[in-house]
Every structure is written in structure tokens, then in C-alpha cells.
mmCIF file of C-alpha atoms in Angstrom:
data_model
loop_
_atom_site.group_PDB
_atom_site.id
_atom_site.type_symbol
_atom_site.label_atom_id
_atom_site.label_comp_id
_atom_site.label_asym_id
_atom_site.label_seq_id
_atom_site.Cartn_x
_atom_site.Cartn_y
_atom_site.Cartn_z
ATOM 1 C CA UNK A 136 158.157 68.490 111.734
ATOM 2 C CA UNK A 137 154.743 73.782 112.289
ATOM 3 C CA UNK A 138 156.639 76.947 111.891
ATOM 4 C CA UNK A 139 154.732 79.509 113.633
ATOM 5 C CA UNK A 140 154.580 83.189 112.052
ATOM 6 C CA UNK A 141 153.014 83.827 108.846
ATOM 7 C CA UNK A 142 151.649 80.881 106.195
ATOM 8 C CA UNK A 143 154.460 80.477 103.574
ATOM 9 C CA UNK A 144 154.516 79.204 100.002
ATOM 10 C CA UNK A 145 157.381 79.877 98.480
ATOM 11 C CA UNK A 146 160.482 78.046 97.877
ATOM 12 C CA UNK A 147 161.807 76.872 101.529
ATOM 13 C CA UNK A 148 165.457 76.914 101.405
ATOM 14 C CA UNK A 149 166.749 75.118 105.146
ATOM 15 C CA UNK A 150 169.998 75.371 105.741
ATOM 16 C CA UNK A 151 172.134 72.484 104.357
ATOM 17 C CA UNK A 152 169.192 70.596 102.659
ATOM 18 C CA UNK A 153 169.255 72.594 99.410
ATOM 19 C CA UNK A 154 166.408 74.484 97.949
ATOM 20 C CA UNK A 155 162.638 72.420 98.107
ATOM 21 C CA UNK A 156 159.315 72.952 98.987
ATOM 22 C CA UNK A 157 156.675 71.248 101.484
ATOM 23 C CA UNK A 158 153.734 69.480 100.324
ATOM 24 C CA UNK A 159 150.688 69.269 102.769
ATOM 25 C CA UNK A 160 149.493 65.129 102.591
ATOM 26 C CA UNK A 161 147.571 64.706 105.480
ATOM 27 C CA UNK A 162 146.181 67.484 107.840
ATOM 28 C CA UNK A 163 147.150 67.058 111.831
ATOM 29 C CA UNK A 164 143.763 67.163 112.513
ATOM 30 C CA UNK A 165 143.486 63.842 110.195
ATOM 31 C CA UNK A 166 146.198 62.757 111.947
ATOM 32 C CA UNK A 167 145.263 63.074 115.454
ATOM 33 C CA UNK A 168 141.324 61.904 114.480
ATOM 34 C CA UNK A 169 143.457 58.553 112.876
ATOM 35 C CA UNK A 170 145.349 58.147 116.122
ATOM 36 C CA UNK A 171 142.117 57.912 118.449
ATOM 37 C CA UNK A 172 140.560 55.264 116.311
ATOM 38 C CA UNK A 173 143.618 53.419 116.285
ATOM 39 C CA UNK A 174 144.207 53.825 120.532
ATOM 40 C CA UNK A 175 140.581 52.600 120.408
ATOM 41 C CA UNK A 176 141.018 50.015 118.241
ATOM 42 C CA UNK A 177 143.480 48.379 119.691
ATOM 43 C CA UNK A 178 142.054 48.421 123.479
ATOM 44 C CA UNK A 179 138.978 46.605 121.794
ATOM 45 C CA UNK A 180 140.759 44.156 121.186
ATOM 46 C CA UNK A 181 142.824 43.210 124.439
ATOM 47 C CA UNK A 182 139.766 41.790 126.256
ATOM 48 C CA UNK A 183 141.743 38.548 126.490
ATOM 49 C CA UNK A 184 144.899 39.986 128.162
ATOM 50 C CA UNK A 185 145.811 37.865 131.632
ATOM 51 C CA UNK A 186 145.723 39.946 134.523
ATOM 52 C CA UNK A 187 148.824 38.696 135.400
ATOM 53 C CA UNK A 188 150.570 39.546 132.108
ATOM 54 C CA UNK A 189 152.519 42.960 131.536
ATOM 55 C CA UNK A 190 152.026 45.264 128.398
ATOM 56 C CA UNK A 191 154.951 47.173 127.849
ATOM 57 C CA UNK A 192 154.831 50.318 125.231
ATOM 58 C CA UNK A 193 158.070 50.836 123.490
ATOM 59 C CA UNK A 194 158.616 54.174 121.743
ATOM 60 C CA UNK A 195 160.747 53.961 119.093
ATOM 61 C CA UNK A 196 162.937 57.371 118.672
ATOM 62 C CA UNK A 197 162.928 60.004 118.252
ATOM 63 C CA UNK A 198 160.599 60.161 114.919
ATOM 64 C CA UNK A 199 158.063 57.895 116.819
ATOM 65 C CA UNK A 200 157.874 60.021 119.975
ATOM 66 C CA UNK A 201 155.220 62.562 118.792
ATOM 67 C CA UNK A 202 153.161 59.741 117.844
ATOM 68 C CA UNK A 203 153.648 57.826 120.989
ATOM 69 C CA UNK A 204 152.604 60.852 123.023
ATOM 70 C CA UNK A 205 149.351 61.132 121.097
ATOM 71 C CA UNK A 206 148.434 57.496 120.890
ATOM 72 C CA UNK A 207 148.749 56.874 124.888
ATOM 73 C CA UNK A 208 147.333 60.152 125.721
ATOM 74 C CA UNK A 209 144.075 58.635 123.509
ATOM 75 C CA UNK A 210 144.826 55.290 125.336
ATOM 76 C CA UNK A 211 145.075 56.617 128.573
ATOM 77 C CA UNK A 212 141.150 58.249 127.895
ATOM 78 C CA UNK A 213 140.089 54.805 127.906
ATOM 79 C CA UNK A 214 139.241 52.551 130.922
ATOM 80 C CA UNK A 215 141.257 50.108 131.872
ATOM 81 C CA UNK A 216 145.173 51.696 130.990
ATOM 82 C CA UNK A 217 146.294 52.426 133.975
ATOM 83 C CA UNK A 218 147.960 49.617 134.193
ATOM 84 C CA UNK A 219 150.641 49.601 130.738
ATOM 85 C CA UNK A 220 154.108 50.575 131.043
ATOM 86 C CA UNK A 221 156.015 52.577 128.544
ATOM 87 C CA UNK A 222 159.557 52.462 127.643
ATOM 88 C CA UNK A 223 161.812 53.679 124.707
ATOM 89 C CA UNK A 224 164.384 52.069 122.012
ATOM 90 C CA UNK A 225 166.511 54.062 119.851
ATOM 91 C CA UNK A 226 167.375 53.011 116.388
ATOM 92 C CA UNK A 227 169.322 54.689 113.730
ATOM 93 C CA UNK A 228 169.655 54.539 109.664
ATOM 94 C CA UNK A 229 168.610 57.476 108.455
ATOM 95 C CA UNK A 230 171.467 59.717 109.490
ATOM 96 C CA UNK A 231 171.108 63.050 107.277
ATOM 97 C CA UNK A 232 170.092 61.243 104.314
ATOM 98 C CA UNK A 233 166.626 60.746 102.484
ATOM 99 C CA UNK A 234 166.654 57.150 102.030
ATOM 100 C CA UNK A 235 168.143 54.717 104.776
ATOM 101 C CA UNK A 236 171.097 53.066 104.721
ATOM 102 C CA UNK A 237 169.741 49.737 104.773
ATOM 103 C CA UNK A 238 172.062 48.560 108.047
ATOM 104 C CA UNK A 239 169.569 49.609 110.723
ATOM 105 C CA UNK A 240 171.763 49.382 114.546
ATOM 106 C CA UNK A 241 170.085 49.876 118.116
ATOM 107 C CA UNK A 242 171.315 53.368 119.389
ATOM 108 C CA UNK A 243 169.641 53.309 122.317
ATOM 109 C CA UNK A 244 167.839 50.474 124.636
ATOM 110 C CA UNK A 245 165.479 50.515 127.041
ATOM 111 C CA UNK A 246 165.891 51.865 130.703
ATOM 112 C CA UNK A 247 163.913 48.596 132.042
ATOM 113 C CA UNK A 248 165.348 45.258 130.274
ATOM 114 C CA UNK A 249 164.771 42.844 133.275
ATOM 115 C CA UNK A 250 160.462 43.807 132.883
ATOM 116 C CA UNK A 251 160.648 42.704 128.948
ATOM 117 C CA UNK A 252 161.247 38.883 129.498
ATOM 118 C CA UNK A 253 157.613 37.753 129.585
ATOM 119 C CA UNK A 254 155.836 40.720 128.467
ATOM 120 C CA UNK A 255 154.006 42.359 125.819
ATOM 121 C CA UNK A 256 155.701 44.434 123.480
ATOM 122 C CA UNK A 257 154.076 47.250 121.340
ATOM 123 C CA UNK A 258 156.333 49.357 119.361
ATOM 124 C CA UNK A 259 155.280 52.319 118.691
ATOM 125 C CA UNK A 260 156.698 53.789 115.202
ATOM 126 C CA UNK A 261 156.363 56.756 113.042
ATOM 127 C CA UNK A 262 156.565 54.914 109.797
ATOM 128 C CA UNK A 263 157.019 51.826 108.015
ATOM 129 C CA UNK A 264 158.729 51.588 105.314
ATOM 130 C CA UNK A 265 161.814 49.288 104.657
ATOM 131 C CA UNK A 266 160.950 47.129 107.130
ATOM 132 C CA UNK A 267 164.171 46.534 108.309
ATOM 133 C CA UNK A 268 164.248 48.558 111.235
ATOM 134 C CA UNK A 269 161.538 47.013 112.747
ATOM 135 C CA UNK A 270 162.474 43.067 111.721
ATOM 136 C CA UNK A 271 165.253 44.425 113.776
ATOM 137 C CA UNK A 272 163.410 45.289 116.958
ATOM 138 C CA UNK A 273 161.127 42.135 116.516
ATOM 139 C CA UNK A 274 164.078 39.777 116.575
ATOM 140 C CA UNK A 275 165.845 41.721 119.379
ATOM 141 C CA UNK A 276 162.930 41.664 122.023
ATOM 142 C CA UNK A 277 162.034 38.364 121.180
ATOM 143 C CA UNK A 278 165.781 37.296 121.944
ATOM 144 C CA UNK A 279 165.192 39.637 125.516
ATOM 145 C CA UNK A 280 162.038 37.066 126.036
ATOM 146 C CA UNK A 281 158.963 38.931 125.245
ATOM 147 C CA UNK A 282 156.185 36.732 124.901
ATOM 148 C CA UNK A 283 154.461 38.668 121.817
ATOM 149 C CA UNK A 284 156.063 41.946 119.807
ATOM 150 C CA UNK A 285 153.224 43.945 118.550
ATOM 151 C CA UNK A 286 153.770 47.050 115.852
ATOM 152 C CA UNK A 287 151.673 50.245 115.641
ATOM 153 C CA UNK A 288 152.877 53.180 113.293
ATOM 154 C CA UNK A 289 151.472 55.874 112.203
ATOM 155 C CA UNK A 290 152.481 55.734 108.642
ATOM 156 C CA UNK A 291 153.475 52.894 106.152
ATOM 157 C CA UNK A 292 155.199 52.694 102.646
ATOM 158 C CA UNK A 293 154.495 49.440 101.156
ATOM 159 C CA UNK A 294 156.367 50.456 97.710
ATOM 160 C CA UNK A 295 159.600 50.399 99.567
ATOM 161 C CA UNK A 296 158.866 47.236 101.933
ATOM 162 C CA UNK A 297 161.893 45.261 101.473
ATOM 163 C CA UNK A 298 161.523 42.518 104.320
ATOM 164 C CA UNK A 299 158.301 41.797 106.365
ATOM 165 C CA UNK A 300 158.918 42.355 110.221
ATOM 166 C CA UNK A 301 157.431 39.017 111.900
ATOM 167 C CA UNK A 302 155.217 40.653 114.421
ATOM 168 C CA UNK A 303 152.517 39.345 116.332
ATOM 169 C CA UNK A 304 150.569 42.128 115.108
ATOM 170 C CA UNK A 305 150.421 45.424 113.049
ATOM 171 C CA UNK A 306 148.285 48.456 113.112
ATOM 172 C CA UNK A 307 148.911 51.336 110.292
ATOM 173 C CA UNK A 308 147.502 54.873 110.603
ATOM 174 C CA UNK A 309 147.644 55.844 107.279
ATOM 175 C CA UNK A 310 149.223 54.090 103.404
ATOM 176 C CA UNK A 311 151.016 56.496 101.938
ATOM 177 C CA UNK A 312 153.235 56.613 98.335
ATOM 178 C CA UNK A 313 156.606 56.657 98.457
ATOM 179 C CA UNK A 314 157.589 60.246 98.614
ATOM 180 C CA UNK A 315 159.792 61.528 101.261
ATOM 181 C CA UNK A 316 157.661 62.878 104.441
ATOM 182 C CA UNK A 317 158.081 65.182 107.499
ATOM 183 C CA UNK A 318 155.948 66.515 110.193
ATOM 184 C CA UNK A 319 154.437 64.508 113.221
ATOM 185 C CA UNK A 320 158.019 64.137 114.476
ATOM 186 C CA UNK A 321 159.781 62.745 111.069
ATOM 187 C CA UNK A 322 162.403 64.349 110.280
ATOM 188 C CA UNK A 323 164.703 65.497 107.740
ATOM 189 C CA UNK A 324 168.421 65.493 108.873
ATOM 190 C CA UNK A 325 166.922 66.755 112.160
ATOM 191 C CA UNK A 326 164.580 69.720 110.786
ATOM 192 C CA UNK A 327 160.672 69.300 110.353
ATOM 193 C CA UNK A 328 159.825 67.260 113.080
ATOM 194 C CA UNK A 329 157.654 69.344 115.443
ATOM 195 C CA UNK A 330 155.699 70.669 111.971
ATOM 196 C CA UNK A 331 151.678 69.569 112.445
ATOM 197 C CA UNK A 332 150.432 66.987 109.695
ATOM 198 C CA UNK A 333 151.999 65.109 107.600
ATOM 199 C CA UNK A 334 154.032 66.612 104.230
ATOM 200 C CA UNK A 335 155.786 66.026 101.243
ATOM 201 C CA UNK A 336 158.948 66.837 100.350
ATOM 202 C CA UNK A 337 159.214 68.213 96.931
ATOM 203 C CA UNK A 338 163.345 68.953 96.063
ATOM 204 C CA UNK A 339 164.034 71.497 93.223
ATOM 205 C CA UNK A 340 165.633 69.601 90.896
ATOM 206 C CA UNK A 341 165.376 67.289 87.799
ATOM 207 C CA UNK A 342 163.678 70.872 85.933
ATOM 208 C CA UNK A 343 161.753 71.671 89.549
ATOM 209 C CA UNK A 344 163.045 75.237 90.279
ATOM 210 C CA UNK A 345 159.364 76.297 92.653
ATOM 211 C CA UNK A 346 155.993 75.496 93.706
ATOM 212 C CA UNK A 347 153.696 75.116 90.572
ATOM 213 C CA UNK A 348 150.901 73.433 92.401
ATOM 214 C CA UNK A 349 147.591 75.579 91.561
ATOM 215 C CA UNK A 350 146.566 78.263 93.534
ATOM 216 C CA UNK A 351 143.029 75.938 94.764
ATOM 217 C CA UNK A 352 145.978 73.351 96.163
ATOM 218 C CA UNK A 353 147.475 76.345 97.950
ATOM 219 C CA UNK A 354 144.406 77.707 99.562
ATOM 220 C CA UNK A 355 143.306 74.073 100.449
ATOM 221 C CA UNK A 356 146.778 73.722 102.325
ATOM 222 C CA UNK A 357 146.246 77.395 104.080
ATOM 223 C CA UNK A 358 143.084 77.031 105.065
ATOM 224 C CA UNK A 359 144.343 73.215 106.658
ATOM 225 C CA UNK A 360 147.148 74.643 108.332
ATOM 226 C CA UNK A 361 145.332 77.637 110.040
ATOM 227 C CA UNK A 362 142.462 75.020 111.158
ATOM 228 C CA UNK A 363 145.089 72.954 112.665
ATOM 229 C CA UNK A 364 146.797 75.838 114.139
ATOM 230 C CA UNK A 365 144.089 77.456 115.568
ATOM 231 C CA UNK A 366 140.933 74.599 115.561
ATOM 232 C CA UNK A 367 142.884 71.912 116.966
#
């Protein structure tokens, strides 16, 4: 969700959100290194796949659409992929908020419906964290006639879990607390979602007024963010 021009680290101030600060948690070179095990994980493990049965990659958007693109481009390095279909499902509860509304609705469904009865579904998610959205999309392509519903995300808050999604599978990138993240295509009310790595939001309130991380924090952070700019 990254700005190009010079390295900042003062207070941020984005229109509408109120004054805050961003928190480097997890480097995009991290990220992308995470994503490659996981495409090769996961192809390690479809040896028993039937020829004759159809694997179907559902994107969820938008925030899991960065993370799509760099988990098939890893999958499509391996042997053996030409083969998957991709698709994309849009779900909403965030809305400009920092916390979700808890009443998770499908925006958006796929382009292909009649191919999902009797194939394999792997959603493909930024993050994890209520669970609800993703019981959600279980239940619905189950109802469609899928014959499995798989989960991959990138991310995965299992302080705020609140229901279990009854998958046939899950795959998590990275466990991470329960602070409020952007970058990697997550979002806040639309902003930070093309910024490299993975960050915290820090807002400046309850006696926060800047950034008092120490200056070795802050030089970690620059030197990540020109390696990923530059290095990766």
C-alpha cells in the first residue's frame, strides 16, 4: 500500500485519515521470499490431483490481488501449472473503517460460475483475520458445488479470529499481532495499497502526537525500504 520520492519519517498526515505514522513489519523482500515457498509448497503437495479434475484460483479483491499476482507468477515458474484457471470474488466489510463491520456481503462474483461445480477452489487472500469473510466464501462455493475450497493468505491475525472458516485447507504467509496493516495491496479506506512490505499503522492519539521509535529502528526501516526499492 511504496511512495516513490524521498524516504520519509515524519508524521504522515493522508487526507481524511487523521494524523499517524507507518510502521515497517515485514520487508517486501520477506514478503515476496515467503510467497515462493508458499507457491512451492503448495505444488508439492498436489501430486494426487486427477487429471481430469479442474483447479480453479479465486482472487479475492481487491486487497488480495497483489498477492495473487505474486503467488501465481511463483506458481506459474513451476512445472506442471499450465493447466489452473484463475478467477476473482469480491467481498466487502471494511468500507473506510479500521476494524470490519462484522456483516461480510459478496460484492462481486466470479466471471465463470458454470466451471466451479466440481472443481477445486483456492482462495487467494491478503489476510485473515475475523474469519468471517472467508467462512463466507467457503459456504458460498461449496453451495456453487466445488468439490474442495482451499485458503491461502498472505497474512493472518489469530487474536481477532472470531469463527474458523471450514476449509479443506489453509496456508498462512506470515502470523502477525493485531495491529492495523497496509502495504502488499491492504488498504486503508483505499490509500496504502500499492506500498512494498508490510506496515503498521501507528494513529496519533491516546498521548501519541509523532514517531518516537529510536533512530537504529529508523535506519533499519531506510535501509529496508531502499533494498526493496532498488534490490528487489
Amino acid at each position: 500500500m511504496v511512495i516513490n520520492g524521498p524516504i520519509m519519517f515524519d508524521i504522515e498526515v493522508i487526507k481524511d485519515l487523521g494524523p499517524h505514522h507507518a510502521e515497517m513489519m515485514i520487508p517486501h523482500r520477506r514478503v515476496r521470499g515467503r510467497v515462493s515457498e508458499m507457491a512451492r509448497e503448495w505444488k508439492g503437495h498436489q501430486s494426487e490431483i486427477a487429471e481430469t479434475e479442474s483447479v480453479i484460483f479465486m482472487t479475492v479483491l481487491s486487497g488480495g490481488a497483489p498477492f495473487a499476482e505474486m503467488f501465481l507468477d511463483e506458481l506459474a515458474k513451476l512445472p506442471g501449472s499450465e493447466e489452473y484457471q484463475k478467477d476473482n470474488v469480491r467481498v466487502g466489510s471494511y468500507g473506510l473503517e479500521m476494524s470490519s463491520n462484522n456483516m461480510p456481503e459478496i460484492t462481486c462474483i466470479p466471471k465463470n460460475i458454470e466451471a466451479i461445480k466440481g472443481a477445486r477452489i483456492v482462495l487467494l487472500e491478503d489476510i485473515k483475520d475475523t474469519g468471517r469473510s472467508l467462512k463466507l466464501l467457503v459456504e458460498y462455493f461449496r453451495a456453487l458445488g466445488a468439490s474442495s475450497v482451499e485458503i491461502i493468505a498472505l497474512l493472518a491475525k489469530s487474536e481477532m479470529q472470531e469463527v474458523e472458516p471450514e476449509a479443506d485447507s489453509t496456508m498462512i504467509g506470515f502470523e502477525i499481532p493485531s495491529d492495523f496493516v497496509v502495504g502488499e495491496g491492504i488498504d486503508w479506506a483505499e490509500k496504502y495499497r500499492i506500498k512494498r512490505g508490510i506496515w503498521k499503522i501507528v494513529e496519533h492519539n491516546d498521548g501519541v502526537t509523532r514517531d518516537n521509535r529510536r533512530w537504529y529502528v529508523k535506519l533499519w526501516e531506510k535501509v529496508n525500504v531502499w533494498v526493496d526499492r532498488h534490490l528487489t
